[in-house]
Coordinates of C-alpha atoms and ligand atoms in Angstrom, one line a residue:
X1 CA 123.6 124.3 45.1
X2 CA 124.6 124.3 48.7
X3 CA 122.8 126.3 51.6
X4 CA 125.2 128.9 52.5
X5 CA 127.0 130.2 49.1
X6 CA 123.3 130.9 47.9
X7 CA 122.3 133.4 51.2
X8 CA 125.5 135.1 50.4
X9 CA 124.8 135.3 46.7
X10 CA 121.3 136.2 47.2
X11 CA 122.7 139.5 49.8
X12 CA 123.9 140.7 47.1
X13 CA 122.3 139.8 44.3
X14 CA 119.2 142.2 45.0
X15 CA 120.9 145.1 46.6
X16 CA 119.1 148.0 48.1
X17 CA 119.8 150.8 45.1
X18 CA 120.8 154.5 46.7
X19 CA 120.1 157.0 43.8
X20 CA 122.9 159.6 44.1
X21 CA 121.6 162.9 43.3
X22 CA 125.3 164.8 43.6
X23 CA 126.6 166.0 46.9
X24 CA 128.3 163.4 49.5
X25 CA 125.2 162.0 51.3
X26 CA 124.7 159.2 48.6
X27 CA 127.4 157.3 50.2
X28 CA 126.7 157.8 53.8
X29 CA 123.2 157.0 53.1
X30 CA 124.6 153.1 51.7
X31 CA 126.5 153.0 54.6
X32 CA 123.5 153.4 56.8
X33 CA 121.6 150.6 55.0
X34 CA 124.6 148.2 55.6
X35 CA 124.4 148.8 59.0
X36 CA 120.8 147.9 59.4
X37 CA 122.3 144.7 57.8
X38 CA 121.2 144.6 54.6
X39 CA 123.1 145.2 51.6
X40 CA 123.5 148.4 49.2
X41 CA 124.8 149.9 46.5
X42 CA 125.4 153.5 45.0
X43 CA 124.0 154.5 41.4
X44 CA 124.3 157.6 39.6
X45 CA 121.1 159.5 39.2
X46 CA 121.4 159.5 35.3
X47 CA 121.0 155.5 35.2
X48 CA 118.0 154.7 33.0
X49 CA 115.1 153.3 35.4
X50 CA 115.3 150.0 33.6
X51 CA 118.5 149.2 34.4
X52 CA 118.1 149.5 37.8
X53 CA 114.8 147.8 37.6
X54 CA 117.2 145.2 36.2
X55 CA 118.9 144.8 39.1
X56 CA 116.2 143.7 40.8
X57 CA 116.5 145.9 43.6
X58 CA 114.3 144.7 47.2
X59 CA 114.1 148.7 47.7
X60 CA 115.3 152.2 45.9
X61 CA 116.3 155.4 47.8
X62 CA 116.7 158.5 46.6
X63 CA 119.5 160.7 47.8
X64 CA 119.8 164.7 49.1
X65 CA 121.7 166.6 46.6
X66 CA 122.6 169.8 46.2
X67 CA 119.8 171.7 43.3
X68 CA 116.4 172.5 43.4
X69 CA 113.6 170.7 41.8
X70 CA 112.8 173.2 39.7
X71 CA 116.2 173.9 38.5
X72 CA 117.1 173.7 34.7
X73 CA 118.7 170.5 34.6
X74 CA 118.3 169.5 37.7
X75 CA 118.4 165.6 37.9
X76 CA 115.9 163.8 37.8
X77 CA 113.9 160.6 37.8
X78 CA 111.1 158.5 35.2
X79 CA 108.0 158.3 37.4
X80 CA 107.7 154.7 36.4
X81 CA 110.7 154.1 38.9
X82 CA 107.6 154.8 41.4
X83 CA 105.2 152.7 39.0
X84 CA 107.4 149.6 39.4
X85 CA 106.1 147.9 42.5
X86 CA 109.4 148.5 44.1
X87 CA 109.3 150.6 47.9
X88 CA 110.6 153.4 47.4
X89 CA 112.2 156.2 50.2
X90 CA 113.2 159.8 48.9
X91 CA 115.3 162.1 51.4
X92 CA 115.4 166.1 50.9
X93 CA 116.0 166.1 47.5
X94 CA 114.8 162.7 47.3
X95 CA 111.7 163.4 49.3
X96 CA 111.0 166.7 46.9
X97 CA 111.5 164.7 43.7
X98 CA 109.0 162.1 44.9
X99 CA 106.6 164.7 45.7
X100 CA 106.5 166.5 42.4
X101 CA 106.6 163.5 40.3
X102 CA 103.1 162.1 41.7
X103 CA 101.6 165.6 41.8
X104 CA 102.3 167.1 45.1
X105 CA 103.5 170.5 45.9
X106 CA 107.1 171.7 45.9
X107 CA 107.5 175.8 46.5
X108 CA 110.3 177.8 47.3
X109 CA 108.0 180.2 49.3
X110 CA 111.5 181.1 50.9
X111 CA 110.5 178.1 53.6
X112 CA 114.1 176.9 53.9
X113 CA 115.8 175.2 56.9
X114 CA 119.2 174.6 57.6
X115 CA 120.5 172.5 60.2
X116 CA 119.4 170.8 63.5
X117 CA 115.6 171.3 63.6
X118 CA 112.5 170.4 65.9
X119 CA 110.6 167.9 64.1
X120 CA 106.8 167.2 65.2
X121 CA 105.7 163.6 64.6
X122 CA 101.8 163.7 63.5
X123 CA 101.2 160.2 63.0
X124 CA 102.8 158.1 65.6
X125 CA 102.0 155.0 64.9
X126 CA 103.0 155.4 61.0
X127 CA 105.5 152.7 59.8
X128 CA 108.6 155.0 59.2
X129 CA 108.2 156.8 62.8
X130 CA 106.9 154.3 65.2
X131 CA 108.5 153.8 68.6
X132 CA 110.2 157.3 68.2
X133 CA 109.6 160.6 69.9
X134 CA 106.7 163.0 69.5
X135 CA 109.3 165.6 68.5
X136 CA 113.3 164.6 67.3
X137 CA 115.8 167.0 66.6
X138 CA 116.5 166.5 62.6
X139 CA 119.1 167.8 60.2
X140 CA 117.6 169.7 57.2
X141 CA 119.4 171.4 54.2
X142 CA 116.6 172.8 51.3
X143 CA 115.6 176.1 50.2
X144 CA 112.2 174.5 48.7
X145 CA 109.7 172.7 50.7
X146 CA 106.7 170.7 50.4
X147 CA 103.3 172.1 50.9
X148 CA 100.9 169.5 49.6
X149 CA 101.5 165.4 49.8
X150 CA 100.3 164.0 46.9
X151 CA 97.1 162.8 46.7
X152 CA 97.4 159.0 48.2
X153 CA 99.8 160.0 50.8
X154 CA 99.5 160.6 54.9
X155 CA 101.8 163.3 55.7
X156 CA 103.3 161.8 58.7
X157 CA 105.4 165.1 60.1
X158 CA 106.1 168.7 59.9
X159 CA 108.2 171.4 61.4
X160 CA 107.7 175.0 62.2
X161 CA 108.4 175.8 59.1
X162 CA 107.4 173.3 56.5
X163 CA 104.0 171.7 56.7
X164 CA 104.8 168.4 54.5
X165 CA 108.1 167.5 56.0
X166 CA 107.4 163.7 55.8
X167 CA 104.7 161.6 54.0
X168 CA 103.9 158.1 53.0
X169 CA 101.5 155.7 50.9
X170 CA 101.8 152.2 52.6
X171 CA 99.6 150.3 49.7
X172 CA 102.2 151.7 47.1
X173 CA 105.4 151.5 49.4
X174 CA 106.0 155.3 49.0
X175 CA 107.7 157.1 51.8
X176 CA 109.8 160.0 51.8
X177 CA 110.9 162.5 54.4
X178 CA 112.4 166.3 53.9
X179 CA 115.3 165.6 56.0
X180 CA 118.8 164.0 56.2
X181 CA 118.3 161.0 58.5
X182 CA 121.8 159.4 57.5
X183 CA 123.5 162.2 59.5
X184 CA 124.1 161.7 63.5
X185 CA 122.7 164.8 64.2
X186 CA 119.0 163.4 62.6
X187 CA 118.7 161.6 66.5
X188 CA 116.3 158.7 65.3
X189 CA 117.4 158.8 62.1
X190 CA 119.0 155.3 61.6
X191 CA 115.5 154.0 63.4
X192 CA 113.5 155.1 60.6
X193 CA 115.8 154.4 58.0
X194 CA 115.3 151.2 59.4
X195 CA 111.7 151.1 60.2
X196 CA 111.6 151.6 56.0
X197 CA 113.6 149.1 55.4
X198 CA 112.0 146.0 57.5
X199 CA 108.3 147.7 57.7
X200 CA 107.9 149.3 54.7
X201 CA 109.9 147.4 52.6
X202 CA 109.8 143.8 54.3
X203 CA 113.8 143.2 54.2
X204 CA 115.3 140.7 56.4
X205 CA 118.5 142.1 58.2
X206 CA 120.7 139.2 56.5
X207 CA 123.5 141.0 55.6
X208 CA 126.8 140.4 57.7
X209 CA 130.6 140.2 56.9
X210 CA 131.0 136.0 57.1
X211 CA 128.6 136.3 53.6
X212 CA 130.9 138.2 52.1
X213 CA 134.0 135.7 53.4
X214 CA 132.0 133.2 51.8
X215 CA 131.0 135.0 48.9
X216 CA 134.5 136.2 48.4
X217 CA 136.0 132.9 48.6
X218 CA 134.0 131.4 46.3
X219 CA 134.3 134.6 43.5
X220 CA 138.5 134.7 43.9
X221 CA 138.8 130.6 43.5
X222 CA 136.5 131.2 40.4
X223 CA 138.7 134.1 39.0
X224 CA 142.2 132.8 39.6
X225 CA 141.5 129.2 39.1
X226 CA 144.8 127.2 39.4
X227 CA 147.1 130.3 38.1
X228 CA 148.9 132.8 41.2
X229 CA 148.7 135.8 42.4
X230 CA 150.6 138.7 43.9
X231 CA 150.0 141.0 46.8
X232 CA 151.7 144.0 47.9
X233 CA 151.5 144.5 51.7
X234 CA 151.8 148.1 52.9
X235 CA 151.3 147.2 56.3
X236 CA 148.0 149.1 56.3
X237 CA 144.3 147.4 57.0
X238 CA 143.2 147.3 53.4
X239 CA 146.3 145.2 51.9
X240 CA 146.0 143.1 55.0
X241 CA 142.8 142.2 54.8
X242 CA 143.1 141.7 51.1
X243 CA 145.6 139.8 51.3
X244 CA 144.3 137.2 54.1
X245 CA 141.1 137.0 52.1
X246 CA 142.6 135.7 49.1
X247 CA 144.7 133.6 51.2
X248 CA 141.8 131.9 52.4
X249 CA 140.8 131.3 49.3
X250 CA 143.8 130.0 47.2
X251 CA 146.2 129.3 49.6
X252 CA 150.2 128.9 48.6
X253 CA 149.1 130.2 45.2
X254 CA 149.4 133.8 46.3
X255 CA 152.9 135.2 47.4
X256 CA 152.5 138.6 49.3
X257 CA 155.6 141.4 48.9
X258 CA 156.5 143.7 51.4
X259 CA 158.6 146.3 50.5
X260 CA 160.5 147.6 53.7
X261 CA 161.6 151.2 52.9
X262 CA 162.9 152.2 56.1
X263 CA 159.4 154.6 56.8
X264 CA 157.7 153.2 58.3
X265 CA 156.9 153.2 62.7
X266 CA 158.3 151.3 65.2
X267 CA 157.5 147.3 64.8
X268 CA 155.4 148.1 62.2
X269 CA 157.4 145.6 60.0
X270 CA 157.7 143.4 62.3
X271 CA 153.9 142.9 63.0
X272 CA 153.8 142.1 58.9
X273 CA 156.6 139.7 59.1
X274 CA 155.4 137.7 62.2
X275 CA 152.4 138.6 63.4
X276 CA 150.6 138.7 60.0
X277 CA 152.3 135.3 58.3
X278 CA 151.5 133.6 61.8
X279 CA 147.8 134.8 61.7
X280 CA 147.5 133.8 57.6
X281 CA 150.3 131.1 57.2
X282 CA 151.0 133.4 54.0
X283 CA 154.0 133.2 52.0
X284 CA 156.0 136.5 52.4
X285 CA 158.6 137.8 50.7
X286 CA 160.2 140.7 52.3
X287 CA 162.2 143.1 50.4
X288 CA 164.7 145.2 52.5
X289 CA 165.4 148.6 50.7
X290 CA 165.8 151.1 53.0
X291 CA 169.6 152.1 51.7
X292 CA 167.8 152.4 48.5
X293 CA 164.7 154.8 50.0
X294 CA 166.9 156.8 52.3
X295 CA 169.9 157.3 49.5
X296 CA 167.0 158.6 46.9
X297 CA 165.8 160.5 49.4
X298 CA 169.5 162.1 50.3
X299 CA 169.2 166.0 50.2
X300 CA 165.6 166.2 49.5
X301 CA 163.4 168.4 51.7
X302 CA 160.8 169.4 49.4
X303 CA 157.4 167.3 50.3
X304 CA 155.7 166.9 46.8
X305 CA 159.7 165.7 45.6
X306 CA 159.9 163.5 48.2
X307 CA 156.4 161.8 47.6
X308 CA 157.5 161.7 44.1
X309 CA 160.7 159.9 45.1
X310 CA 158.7 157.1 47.6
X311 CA 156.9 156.6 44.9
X312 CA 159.6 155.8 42.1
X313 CA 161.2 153.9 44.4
X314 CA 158.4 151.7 45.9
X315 CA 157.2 151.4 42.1
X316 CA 160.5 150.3 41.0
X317 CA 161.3 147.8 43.9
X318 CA 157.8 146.2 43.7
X319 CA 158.1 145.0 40.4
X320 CA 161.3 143.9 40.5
X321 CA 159.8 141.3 43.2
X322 CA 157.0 140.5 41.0
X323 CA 159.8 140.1 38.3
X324 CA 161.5 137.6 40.5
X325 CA 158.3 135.6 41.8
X326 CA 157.7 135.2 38.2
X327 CA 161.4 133.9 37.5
X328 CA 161.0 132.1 40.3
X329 CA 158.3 130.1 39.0
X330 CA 160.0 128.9 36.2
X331 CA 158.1 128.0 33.0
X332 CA 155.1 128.2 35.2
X333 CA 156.0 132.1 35.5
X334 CA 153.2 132.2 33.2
X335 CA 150.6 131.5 35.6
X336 CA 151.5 134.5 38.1
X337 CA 148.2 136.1 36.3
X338 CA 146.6 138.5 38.8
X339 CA 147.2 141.0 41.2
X340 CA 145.3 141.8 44.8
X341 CA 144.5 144.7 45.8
X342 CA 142.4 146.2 48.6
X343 CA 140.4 148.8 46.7
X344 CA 137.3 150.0 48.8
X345 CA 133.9 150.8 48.0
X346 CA 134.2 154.6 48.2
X347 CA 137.1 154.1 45.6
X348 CA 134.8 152.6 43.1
X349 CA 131.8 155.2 43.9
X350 CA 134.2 157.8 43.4
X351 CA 135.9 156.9 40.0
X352 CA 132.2 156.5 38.5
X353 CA 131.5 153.0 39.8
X354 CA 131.5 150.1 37.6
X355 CA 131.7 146.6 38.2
X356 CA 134.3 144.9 35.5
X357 CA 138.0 143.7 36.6
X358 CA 140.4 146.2 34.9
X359 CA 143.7 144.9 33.6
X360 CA 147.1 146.9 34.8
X361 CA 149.7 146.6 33.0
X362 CA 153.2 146.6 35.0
X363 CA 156.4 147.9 33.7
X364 CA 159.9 146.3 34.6
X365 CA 163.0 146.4 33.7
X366 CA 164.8 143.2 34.6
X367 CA 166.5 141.9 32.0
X368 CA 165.8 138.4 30.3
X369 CA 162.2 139.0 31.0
X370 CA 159.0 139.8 29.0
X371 CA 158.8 144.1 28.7
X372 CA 155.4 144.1 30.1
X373 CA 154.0 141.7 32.7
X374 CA 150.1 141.8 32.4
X375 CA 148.0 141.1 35.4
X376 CA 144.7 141.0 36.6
X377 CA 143.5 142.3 39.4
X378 CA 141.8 140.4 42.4
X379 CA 139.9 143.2 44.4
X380 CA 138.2 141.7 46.4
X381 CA 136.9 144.5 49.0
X382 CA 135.2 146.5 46.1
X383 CA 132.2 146.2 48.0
X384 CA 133.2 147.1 51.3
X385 CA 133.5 150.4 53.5
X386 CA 136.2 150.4 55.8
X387 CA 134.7 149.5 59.0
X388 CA 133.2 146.4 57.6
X389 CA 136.8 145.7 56.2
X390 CA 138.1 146.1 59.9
X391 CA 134.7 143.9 61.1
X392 CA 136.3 141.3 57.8
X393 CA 139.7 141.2 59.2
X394 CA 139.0 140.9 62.8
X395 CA 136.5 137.1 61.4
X396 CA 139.5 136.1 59.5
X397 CA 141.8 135.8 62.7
X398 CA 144.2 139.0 61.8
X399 CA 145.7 140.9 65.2
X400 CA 143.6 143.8 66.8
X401 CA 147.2 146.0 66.1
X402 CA 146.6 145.3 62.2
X403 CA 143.0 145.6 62.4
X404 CA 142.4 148.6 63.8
X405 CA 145.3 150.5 62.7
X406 CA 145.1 154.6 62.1
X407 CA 145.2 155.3 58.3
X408 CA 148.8 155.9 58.1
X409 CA 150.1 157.7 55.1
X410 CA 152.1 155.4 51.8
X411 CA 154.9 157.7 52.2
X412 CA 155.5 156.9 55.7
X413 CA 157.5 158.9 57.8
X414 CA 159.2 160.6 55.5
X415 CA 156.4 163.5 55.2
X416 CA 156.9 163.4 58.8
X417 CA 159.9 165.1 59.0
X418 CA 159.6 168.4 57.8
X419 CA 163.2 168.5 56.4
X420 CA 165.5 166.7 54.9
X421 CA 164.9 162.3 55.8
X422 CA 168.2 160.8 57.3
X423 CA 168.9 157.5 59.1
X424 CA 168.9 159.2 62.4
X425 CA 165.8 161.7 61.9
X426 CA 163.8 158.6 61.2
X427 CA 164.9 156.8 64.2
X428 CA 164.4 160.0 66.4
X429 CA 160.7 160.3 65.3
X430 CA 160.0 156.2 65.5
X431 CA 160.6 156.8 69.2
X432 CA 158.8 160.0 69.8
X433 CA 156.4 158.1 67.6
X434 CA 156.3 154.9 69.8
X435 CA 156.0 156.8 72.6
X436 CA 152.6 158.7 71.7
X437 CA 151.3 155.6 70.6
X438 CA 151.7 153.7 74.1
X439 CA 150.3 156.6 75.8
X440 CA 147.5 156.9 73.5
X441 CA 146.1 153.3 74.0
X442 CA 146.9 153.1 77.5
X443 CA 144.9 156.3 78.0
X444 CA 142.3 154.3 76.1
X445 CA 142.1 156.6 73.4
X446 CA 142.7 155.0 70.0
X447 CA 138.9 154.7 69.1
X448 CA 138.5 158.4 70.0
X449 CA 140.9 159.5 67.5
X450 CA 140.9 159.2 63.8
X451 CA 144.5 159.3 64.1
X452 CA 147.6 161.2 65.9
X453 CA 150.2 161.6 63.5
X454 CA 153.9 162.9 65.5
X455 CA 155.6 165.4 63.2
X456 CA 159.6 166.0 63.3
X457 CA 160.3 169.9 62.6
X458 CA 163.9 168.9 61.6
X459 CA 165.0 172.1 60.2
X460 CA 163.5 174.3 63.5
X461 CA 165.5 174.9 66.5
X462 CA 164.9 175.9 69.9
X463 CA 166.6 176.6 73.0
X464 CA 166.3 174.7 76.0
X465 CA 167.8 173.4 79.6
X466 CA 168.0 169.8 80.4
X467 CA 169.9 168.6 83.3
X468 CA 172.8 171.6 84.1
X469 CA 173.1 172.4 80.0
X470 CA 170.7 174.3 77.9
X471 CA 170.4 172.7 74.7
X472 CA 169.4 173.3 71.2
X473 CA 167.1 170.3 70.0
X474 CA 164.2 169.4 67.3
X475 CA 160.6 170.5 68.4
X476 CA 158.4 167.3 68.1
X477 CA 154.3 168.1 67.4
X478 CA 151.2 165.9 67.8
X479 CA 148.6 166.2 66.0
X480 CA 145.9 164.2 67.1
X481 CA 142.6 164.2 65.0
X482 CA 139.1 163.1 65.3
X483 CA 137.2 162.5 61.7
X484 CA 134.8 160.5 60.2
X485 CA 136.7 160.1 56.6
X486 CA 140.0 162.4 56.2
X487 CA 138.1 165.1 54.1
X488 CA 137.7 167.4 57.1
X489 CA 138.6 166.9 60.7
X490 CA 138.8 168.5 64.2
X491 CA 141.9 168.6 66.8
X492 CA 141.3 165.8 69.2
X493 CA 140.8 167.7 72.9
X494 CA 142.7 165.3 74.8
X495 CA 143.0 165.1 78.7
X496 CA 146.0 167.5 79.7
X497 CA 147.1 164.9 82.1
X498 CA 148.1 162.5 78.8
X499 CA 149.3 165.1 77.2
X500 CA 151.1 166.1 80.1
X501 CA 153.1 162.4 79.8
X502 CA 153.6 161.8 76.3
X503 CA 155.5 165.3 76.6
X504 CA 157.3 164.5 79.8
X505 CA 158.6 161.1 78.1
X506 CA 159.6 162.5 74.5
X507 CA 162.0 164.9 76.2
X508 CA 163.5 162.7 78.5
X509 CA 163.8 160.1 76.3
X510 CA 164.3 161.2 72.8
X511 CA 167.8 162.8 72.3
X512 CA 168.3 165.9 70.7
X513 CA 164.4 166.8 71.3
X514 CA 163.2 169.5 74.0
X515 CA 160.0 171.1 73.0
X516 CA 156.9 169.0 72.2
X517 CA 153.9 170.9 70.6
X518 CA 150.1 170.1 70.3
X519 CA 148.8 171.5 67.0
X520 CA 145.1 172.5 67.5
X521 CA 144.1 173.4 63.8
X522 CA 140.7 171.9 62.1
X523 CA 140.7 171.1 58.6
X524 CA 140.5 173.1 56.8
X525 CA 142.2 175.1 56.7
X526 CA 145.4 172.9 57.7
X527 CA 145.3 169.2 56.3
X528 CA 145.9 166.3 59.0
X529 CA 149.7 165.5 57.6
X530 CA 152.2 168.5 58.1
X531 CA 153.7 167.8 54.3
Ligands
XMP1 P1 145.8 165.3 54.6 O1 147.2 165.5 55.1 O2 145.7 165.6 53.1 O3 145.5 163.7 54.8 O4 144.7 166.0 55.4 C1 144.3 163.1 54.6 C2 144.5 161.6 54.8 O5 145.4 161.0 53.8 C3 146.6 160.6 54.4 N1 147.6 161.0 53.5 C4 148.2 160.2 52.6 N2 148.0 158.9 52.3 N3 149.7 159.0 50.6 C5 148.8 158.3 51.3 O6 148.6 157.1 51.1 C6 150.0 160.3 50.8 O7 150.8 160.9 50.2 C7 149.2 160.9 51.9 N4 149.1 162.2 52.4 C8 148.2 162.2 53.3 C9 146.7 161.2 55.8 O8 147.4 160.4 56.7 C10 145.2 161.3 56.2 O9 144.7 160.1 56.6

């Protein structure tokens, strides 16, 4: 076996298991790990010990979650998962389980702590806290706390209000800690998280995106053999980077679609249809459909109808293309076997995991060919959360203006218009769009913001004066957005004087608009998109 395929096999093969006791912090947490370089993954808490024992994993955490220890029904974990040799780091919940299992002390005395907290460092020179600050401000979130270490263990830090609020046994590996150190506002937190990982659990920091070119490579040229494949490209990161991967690997046998329905922003397109087959040397077929989009879409202002409609449509166009690739190819048309797609981590952690390649089934109706075309998919980002997709994308050669794209939304503009989606409206808001967009990066902003989506209220009306007239145009509204993931965010406070210019040039230079507006709601209660 050669050098470099086994380093990239062995990342993965023994992963750094993150026990997910419920709430959201699982996933952050696995994040975290990757960052330090090595590699994780996310298991549910009702996994027998064994089979994660199976897995051979170089180190276990245990998640926060949301219940008390002493809860009925409260998860839970076999105390041989701490007899097994294996280091072991439990966090709040985590940290609370570990201590009851080995015969410590969990009470809810009514010590409970919620948010940023003073934490007081004990033993300095301890392997989770060494090199860090006497005291560092730390997130907590329990309404039990520890009051006795069981017996083996240092307690290593405390707080005003809990006595036990970190501990550790360095001959069995055993270290826990009462806070949340994955979260930003836990200062040192990512130090420690790493101090377990190196120190306490002797892991080398191997883990980096050209394994998982490597490994990827190698898996998809194993999977599709000699046969083809088909990609969809939306012209978002995900598909992109999908796509280039698999490119990499098979070369001409993949053929990537790109449906052009007319929504999407300005040069958008044209980055997929030049800058992306220059960067890949992929073999694109374009469809144009935008008659098609914007004649479905005739008369409709209803949001959920229209998403409904995109859909249909994009559904519909897609595999007729696939239909034809497969005509195409003749009697080979066989062989056009799988299907890429750029699934995510968090999409797999979130529909219950697994690790098997499900088979989709795609409906057509071209006639002269078989009813039901059956593919396989090729997913090869499963593993992945998006910033190490974007970190994947920028080592295979794709464009900064692909890679670091703003999550734009399948149904393009048209949930950007707030109204009825013509021809014209689209064009108006592609300008205004454009516009914002220059501004934004020449400011320097686009890493600041999650992302600014420019909303067309095509059904309001205002008065104005431009020139000697007063006019009656389209209010246009920004909505810049800072977030970490999409599930909440915050209005982006961005310098007036920017805001000042992208307003000045949308009214000069986008007809038929005279008021822009900057909408300043979090979410919740409003969502980022305005349909
Ligand atoms: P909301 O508006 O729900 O958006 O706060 C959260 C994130 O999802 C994107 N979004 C969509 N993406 N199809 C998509 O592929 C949709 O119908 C859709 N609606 C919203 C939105 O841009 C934001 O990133």
């Amino acid at each position: 076996m050669s050098a470099a395929p086994t380093a990239a096999h062995d990342n993965t093969a023994e992963p750094v298991l993150v026990v997910d006791f419920g709430a959201q912090y699982a996933q952050l947490i696995a994040r975290r790990v990757r960052e330090a370089r090595v590699y994780s993954e996310v298991v549910p808490s009702t996994m027998p010990v064994a089979e994660m024992l199976a897995k051979k994993p170089k180190a276990i955490i245990l998640s926060g979650g949301p219940s008390s220890v002493y809860e009925e029904g409260a998860p839970t974990v076999d105390r041989s998962l701490f007899e097994a040799g294996v280091p072991v780091f439990g966090m709040c919940y985590g940290f609370q389980l570990m201590a009851t299992s080995l015969g410590g002390t969990v009470d809810n005395s009514g010590a409970r702590e919620y948010g940023r907290t003073p934490l007081t460092v004990s033993r300095p020179g301890s392997t989770l806290f060494e090199g860090t600050p006497a005291e560092q401000p730390v997130w907590m979130s329990h309404g039990d706390a520890c009051s006795a270490a069981p017996e083996g263990f240092t307690v290593t830090a405390s707080t005003d209000v809990v006595p036990v609020a970190a501990f550790e046994n360095d001959e069995k590996k055993l270290y826990g800690v009462q806070y949340h150190p994955e979260v930003m506002h836990s200062t040192h937190g990512q130090q420690v998280l790493e101090h377990f990982l190196y120190r306490g659990a002797g892991i080398q920091p191997t883990w980096t995106t050209g394994n998982v070119i490597e490994e990827q490579v190698t898996a998809i040229r194993a999977q599709v053999g000699t046969k083809r494949a088909i990609c969809g490209l939306s012209g978002g990161v995900d598909s992109a980077v999908a796509a280039a991967l698999v490119q990499k690997a098979i070369g001409d046998q993949l053929t990537c679609v790109y449906v052009d329905h007319g929504l999407m922003r300005k040069g958008e397109t044209e980055q997929v249809e030049k800058d992306f087959v220059a960067a890949t040397g992929v073999q694109l077929k374009v469809v144009d459909a935008q008659e098609r989009f914007l004649t479905a879409l005739a008369g409709v202002s209803d949001p959920e109808t229209k998403r409904k409609i995109i859909g249909r449509e994009f559904i519909r166009v897609f595999e007729q293309a696939q239909a034809e690739i497969v005509a195409e190819a003749g009697a080979e048309g066989e062989d056009v076997a799988f299907l890429v797609q750029g699934t995510l981590y968090p999409d797999v952690v979130e529909s219950g995991g697994g690790t098997g390649t499900a088979n989709i089934k795609s409906h057509h109706n071209v006639g002269g060919l078989p009813e039901d075309l059956e593919f396989e998919l090729v997913e090869p980002l499963r593993q992945l959360f998006k910033d190490e997709v974007r970190m994947v994308g920028a080592e295979l050669g794709l464009p900064d203006e692909i890679v670091q794209r703003q999550p734009f939304p399948g149904p393009g503009l048209g949930i950007r218009i707030v109204g009825e989606v013509t021809k014209e409206r689209l064009d108006l808001l592609r300008e205004a769009d454009a516009i914002a967009r220059e501004e934004l990066t020449a400011a320097g902003l686009d890493r600041e913001i999650w992302q600014c989506p420019v909303v067309l209220l095509a059904d309001v009306r205002s008065v104005g004066v431009q020139g000697d007239g007063r006019t009656y145009g389209h209010p246009i509204v920004l909505r810049p957005v800072s977030s970490e993931d999409a599930m909440t965010a915050d209005w982006s406070r961005l310098p007036y004087d920017v805001l000042g210019k992208i307003s000045t040039r949308i009214t000069n230079e986008v007809d038929d608009v005279n008021r822009v507006v900057l909408d300043i709601t979090s979410k919740p209660p409003g969502t980022i998109e305005w349909e």
